[in-house]
Structures are given as C-alpha cells and as structure tokens.
Coordinates of C-alpha atoms in Angstrom, one line a residue:
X24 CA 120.2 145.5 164.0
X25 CA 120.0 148.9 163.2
X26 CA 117.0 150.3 161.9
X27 CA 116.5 152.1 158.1
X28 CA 115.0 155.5 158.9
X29 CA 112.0 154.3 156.6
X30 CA 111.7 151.5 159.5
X31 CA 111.9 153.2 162.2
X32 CA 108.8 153.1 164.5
X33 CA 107.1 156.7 165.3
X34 CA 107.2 158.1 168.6
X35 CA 104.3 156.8 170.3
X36 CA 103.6 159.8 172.6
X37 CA 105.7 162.9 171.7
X38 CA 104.2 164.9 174.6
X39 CA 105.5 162.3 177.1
X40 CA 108.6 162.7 178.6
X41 CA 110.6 165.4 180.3
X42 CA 110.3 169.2 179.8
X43 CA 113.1 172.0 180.7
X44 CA 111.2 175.0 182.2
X45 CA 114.1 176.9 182.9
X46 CA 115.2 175.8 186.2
X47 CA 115.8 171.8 185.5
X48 CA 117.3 170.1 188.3
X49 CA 120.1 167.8 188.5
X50 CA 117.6 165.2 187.9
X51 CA 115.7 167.0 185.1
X52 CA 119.0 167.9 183.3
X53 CA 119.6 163.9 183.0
X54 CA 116.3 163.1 181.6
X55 CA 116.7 166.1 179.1
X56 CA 119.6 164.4 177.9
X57 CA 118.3 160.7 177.3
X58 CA 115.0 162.2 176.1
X59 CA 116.9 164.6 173.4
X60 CA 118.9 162.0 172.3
X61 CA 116.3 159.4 172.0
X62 CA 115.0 161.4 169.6
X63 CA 118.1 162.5 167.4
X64 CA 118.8 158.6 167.5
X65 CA 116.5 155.7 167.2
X66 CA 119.4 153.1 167.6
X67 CA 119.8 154.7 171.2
X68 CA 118.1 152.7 173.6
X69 CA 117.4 152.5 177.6
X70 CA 118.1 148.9 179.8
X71 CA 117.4 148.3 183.3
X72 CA 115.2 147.2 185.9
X73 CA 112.4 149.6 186.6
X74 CA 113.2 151.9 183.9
X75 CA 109.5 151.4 182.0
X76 CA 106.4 151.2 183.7
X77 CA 107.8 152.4 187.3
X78 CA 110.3 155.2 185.2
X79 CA 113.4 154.5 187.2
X80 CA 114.0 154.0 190.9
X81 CA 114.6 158.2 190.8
X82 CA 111.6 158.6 188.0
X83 CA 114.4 159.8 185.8
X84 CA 112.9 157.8 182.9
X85 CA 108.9 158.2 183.7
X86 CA 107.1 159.0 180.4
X87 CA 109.9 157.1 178.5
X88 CA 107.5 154.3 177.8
X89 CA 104.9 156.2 176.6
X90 CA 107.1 158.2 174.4
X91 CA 108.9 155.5 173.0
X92 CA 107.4 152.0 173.5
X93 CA 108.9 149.1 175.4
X94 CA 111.5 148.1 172.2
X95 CA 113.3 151.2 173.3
X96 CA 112.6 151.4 176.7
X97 CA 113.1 147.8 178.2
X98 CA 112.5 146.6 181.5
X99 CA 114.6 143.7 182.9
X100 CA 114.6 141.2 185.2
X101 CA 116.9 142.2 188.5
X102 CA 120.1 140.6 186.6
X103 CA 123.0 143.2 186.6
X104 CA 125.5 140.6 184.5
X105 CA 122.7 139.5 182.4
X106 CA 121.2 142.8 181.0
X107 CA 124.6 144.6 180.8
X108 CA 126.3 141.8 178.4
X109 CA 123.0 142.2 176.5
X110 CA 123.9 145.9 175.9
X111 CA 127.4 144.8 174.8
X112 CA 126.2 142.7 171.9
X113 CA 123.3 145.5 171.2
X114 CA 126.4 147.7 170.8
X115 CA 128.3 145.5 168.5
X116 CA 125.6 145.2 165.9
X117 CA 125.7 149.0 165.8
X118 CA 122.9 150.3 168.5
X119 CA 123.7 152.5 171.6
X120 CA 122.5 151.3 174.8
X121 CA 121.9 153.3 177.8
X122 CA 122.1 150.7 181.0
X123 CA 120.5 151.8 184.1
X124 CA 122.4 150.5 187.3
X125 CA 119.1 151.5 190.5
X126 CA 122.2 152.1 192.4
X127 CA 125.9 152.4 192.1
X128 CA 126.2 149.6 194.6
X129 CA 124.5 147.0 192.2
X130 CA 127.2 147.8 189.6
X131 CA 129.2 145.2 191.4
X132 CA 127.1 142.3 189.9
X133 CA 127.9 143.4 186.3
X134 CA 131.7 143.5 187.0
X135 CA 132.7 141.0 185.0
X136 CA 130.9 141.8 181.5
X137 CA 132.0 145.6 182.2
X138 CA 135.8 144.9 182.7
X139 CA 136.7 141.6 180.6
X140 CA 134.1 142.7 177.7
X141 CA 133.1 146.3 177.5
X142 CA 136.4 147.5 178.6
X143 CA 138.5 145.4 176.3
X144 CA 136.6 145.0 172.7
X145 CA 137.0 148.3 171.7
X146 CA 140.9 148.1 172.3
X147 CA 141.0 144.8 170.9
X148 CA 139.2 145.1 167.6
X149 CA 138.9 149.0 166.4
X150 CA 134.8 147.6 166.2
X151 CA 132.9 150.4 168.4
X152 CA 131.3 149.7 171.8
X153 CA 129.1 152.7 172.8
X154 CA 127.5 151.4 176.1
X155 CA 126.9 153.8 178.3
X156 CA 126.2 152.9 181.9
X157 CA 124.3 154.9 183.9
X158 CA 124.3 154.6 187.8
X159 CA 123.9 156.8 190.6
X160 CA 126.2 157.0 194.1
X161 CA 127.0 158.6 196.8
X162 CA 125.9 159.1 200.2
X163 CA 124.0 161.5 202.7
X164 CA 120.8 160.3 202.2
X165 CA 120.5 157.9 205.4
X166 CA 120.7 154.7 202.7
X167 CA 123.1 152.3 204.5
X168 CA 126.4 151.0 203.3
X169 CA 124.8 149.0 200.5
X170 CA 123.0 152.1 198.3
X171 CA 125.4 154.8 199.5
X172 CA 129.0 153.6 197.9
X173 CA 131.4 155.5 195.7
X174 CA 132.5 153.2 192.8
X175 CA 134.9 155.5 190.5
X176 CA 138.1 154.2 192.0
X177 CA 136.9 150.5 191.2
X178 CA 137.0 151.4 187.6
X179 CA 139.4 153.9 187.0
X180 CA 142.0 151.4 187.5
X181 CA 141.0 149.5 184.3
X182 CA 141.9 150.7 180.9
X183 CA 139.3 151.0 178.3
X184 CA 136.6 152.8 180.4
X185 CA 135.7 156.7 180.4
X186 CA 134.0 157.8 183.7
X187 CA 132.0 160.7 183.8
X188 CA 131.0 162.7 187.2
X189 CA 129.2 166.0 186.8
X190 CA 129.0 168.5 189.4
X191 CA 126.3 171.0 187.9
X192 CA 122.9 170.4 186.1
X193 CA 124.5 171.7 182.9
X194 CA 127.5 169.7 182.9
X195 CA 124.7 166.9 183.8
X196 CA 123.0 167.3 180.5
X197 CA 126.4 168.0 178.3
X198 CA 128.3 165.0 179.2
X199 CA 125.6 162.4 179.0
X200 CA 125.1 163.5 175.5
X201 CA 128.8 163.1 174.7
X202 CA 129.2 160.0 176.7
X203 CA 126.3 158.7 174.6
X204 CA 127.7 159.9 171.6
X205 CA 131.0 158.1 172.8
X206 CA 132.0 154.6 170.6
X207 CA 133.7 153.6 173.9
X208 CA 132.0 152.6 177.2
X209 CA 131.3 155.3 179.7
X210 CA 130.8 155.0 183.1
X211 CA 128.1 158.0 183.8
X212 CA 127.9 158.2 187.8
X213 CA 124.7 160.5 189.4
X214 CA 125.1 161.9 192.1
X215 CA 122.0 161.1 193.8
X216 CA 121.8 163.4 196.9
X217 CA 121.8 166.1 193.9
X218 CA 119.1 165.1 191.8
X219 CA 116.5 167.5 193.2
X220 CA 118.5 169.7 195.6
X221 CA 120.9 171.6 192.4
X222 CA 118.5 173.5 190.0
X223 CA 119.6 175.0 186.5
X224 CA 119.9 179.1 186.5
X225 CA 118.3 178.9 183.4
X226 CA 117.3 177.0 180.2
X227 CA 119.8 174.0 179.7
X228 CA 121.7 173.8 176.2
X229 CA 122.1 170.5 174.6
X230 CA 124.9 171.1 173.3
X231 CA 127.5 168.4 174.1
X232 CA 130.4 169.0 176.3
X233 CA 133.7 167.2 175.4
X234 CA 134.8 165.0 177.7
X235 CA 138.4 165.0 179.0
X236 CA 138.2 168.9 179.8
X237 CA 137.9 170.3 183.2
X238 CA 136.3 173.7 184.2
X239 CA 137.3 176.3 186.2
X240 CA 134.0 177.0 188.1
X241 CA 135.6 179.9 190.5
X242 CA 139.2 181.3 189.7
X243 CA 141.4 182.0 192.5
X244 CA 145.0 183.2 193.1
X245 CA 145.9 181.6 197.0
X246 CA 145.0 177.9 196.6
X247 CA 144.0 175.2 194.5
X248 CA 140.5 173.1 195.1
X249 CA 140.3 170.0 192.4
X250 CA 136.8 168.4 192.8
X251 CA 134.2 166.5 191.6
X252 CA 130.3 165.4 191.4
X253 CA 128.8 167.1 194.9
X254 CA 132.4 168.4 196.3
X255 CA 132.0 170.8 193.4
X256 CA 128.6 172.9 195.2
X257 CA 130.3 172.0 198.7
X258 CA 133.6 173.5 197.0
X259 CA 132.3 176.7 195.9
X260 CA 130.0 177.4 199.3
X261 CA 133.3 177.0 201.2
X262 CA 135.3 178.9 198.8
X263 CA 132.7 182.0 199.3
X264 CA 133.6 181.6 203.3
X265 CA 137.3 181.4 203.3
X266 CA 137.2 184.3 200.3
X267 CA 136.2 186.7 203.5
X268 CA 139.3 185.4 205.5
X269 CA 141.5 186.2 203.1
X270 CA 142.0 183.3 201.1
X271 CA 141.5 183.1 197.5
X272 CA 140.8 179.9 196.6
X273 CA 140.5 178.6 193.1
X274 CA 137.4 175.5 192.1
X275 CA 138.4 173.1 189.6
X276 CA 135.5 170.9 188.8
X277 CA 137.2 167.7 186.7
X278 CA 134.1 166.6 185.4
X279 CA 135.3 163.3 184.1
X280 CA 138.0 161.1 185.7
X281 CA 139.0 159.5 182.8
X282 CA 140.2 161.0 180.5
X283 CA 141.5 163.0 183.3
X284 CA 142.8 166.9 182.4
X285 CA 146.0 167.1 183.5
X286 CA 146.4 170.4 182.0
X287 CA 144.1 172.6 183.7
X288 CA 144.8 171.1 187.2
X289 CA 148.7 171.7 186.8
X290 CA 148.6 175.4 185.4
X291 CA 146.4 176.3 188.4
X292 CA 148.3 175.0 190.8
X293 CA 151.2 176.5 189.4
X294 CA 149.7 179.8 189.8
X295 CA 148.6 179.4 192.9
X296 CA 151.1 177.1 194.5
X297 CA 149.2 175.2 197.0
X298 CA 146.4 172.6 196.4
X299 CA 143.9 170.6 198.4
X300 CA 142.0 167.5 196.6
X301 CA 138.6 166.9 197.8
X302 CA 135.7 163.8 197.0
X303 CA 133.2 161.7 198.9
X304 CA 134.8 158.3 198.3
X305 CA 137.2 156.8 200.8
X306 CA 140.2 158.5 201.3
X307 CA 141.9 155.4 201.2
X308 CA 143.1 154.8 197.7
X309 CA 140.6 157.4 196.4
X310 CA 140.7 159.1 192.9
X311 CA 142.1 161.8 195.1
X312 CA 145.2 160.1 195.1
X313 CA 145.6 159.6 191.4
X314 CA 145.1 164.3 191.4
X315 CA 147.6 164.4 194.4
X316 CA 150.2 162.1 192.5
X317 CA 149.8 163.6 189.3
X318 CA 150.3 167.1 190.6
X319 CA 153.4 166.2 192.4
X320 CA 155.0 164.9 188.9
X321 CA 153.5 167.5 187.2
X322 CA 153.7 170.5 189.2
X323 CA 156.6 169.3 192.5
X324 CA 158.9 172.9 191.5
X325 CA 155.6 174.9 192.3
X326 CA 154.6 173.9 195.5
X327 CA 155.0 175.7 198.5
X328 CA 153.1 172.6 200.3
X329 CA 152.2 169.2 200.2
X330 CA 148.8 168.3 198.6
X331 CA 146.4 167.3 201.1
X332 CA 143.0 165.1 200.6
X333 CA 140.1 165.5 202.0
X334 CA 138.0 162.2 201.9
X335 CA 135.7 159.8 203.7
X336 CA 136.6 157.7 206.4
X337 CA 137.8 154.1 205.9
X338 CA 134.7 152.3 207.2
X339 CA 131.3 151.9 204.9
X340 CA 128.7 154.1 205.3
X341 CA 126.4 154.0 208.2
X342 CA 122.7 154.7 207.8
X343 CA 122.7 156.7 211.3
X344 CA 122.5 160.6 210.5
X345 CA 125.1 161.2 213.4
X346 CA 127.7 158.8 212.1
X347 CA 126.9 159.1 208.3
X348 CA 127.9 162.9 208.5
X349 CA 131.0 161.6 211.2
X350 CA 132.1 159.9 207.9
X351 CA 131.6 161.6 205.0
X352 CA 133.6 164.9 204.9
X353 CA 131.9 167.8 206.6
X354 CA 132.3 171.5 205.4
X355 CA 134.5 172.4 208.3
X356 CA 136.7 169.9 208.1
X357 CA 136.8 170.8 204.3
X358 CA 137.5 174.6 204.8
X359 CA 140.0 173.7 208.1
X360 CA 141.9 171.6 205.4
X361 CA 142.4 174.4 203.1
X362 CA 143.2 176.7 206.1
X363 CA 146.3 174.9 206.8
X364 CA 147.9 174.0 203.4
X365 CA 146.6 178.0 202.5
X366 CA 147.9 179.6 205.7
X367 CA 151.3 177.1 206.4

C-alpha cells in the first residue's frame, strides 16, 4: 500500500545514482528522470529483470539499488507476463510502477496483461492505473531480428494506452516524467542506438512536458517532415542538406503517438503543401500510415502531392551490417524521398 510520509524508508545512498553535468546523453536524460522522480515520490517504483544489482541491460538504473534499496528497486525473474501484471495490482492499490522491458522485443511476452488489463481498467472503472512501461527498440546496432524490432504499431491499435517516443535528450527527460506522472499506462519506447550517441547542449530541466503536443524542431516553408524517436536527428541532418538545394523543409518531431497532435501536423502541411512521413518501423502498416491518413482527411484541399512514407523494408531485421542498413531507411533514400514530393 502506499506509504505515510512518516513511514517512508530514507534514501539509503543519496550520492548514488545519476548526475547531469551538462551534456546528459540520451541515456543519462532517462536516468535523470526515474532518479528525480524516485525522489519526489516514494510510491514510484522500478520492476524488471536486471534492473538492481546489474543496473539495467543499458546501465540506465546502476546506483538505483544503492540509492533506494531493493523494495523500490526490484529485480525479477525473466517473466515478462508475470512481473508486468504485478505492476498492475501495485498500481491499483495506489503505487506507480516503472516496468523495465531489456528489449522492446520481449514486450511480446507481456502482451496479454498489457492489452486485456492495463489497457482496459482505467476505461472500465475511473480507478487509476499509472504503469509506466519502459522498453527500448529499434535497430542499427547489428542485434538480429529478435532485439532490434519496432513495437509502436502493435499497440497503437489498442485503445487505452499512451505511447511515448522521444527524439532528443530533453524530450527524453520531459516525457518520462509526465508519463510517470500519467494515471493511465504509457508505453515509454528508448531508442537504443541513441542512448550514448545524442548528448544534451546543456543542463536538462525537469520540468515535465505534456504529452499529446508535438514540436516543431526546424520550421520550413517548402515541405513537411513528421517524425519520430531517431528519424527526428536523421530528419534534421537531412533537412540542413536539402536546405542548400533549395528546399525548405520543415521537422515535426511527434514525440508521442498517442495522443497523437493532429493540430500541429495539419497547419504545417497546410503551409507548406507537401509532406513526407518518415520512421524505422516497417513500412508496412507502420504508424506512418495512421500521419499519412490523417493528413489526407485533415489537410486533402492543401496538397499539391500525395504523402509519401519512408520506412523499413517488409522483412525482419538482419544482424549483417550490409543488409541491416539495406533495410532500415538510409539518409539518401530519405532526402531522394523528399526530393520528389518537394520538386514534383
């Protein structure tokens, strides 16, 4: 049950933990988060395999144990289904879990607790279920078709879940706190192959950032870029190369998928009349085709083109370097893309 703050145990090890030195990493930004909100909220918790002694597959949670004792930093056994229908009757007697999925891939196992019980009870009953599920994805780092999957489509489908995807170390540290803050269940996805490559330009603010609301990270006036997670620093880096061709283009980082804003998108592409959709996942029934849809309802009297998507390959993800990159979208085939909807 909750604790009484006369109850609650001290912090074991306030030195322990994560420190922002002004140039946090992708990585660093997420530990920020969970450490600052383990201490503004002893009900929060941390759940996972790994995620005490060893401090996360990633290290993302090393000195969490010493900080704050294995009551609030628990290591399970490897049991996805198990763990994660612990956190949902954690959340119904009024604690916040964090879970910790080693990979996105894994999330699979936990499918059914996340969809028929986290996804639901809120709905259901008004009674608040504030799990939020941590798990990172993606590709490019040689892992093999069973660590390198994109799992946002899987759940977007389902009503009841929010899913998070930040593009930037900032936005990292922002929307975890508000997904944790959250009473419904988020789905928080890492990019991985960004956890020590993206660094901070300077301190990171812990202020929370809503979610729902989608930032303009480069404005733009010939063409519209919606993106998310790693397409946002692949975005912009393109954006910078075509900007000396001519073309103008504009970088909408979504930052969550759901709730998705449908506002921001539409008046950009509105302004600029042309729009190009771009993730890691499959192509194939990707998130990109839920943007691409929505802009064609929203936005069909404003476009000089059709939208195009730019996605991976239908086939899973090899572990070879030469046929991983073959799959997962390339930065020339991401600018050619915008070349031909900018210049047609």
């Amino acid at each position: 049950m909750p604790t009484d703050v006369a109850d609650r145990p001290a912090i074991l090890n306030p030195d322990a933990g994560p420190k922002d030195n002004g140039q946090a990493t992708y990585l660093e930004a997420v530990a920020l988060a969970l450490d600052h909100e383990m201490q503004r909220d002893p009900d929060t918790f941390i759940i996972g395999e790994d995620v005490g002694q060893f401090g996360g597959a990633f290290k993302v949670t090393k000195g969490f144990l010493d900080k704050y004792g294995p009551r609030r930093v628990v290591d399970t056994p490897i049991a996805e289904t198990g763990f994660t229908g612990l956190a949902a009757g954690a959340a119904l007697v009024g604690l916040r879990p964090i879970v910790e999925f080693q990979f996105a891939d894994f999330i699979s196992c936990a499918f059914d607790p996340i969809i028929n019980v986290l996804a639901r009870h809120h709905w259901r009953t008004g009674d608040p279920m504030p799990v939020t599920m941590r798990a990172p994805f993606g590709g490019r780092l040689r892992a093999g078709p069973t660590h390198s999957q994109s799992v946002e489509s899987y759940f977007a489908h389902v009503p009841g879940l929010k899913i998070v995807m930040p593009g930037t170390p900032q936005d990292a540290a922002g929307l975890l706190i508000s997904s944790i803050r959250d009473n419904n269940p988020v789905l928080y996805l890492e990019n991985k192959y960004l956890y020590r490559r993206l660094k901070a330009a300077g301190p990171l603010s812990m202020d929370p950032i809503p979610l729902g609301v989608a930032n303009v990270v480069r404005p733009g006036r010939d063409i519209t870029l919606v993106t998310y997670s790693a397409g946002v620093h692949q975005g912009l880096e393109i954006a910078d190369e075509l900007d000396k061709e001519g073309i103008s283009v504009e970088v909408i980082d979504i930052r969550t998928l759901v709730p998705l804003d449908v506002e921001t998108i539409v008046n950009s592409v509105k302004k600029t009349s042309r729009a190009v959709v771009l993730h890691e996942a499959a192509k194939r029934m990707g998130y990109g085709a839920e943007i691409a849809a929505t802009i064609q309802e929203e936005a069909f009297w404003y476009l000089d083109q059709p939208v195009a998507r730019v996605g991976a390959k239908n086939t899973p993800t090899p572990t070879s370097p030469p046929l991983e990159d073959a799959v997962i979208p390339q930065p020339a085939e991401i600018a050619d893309a915008i070349r031909a909807v900018a210049r047609a």
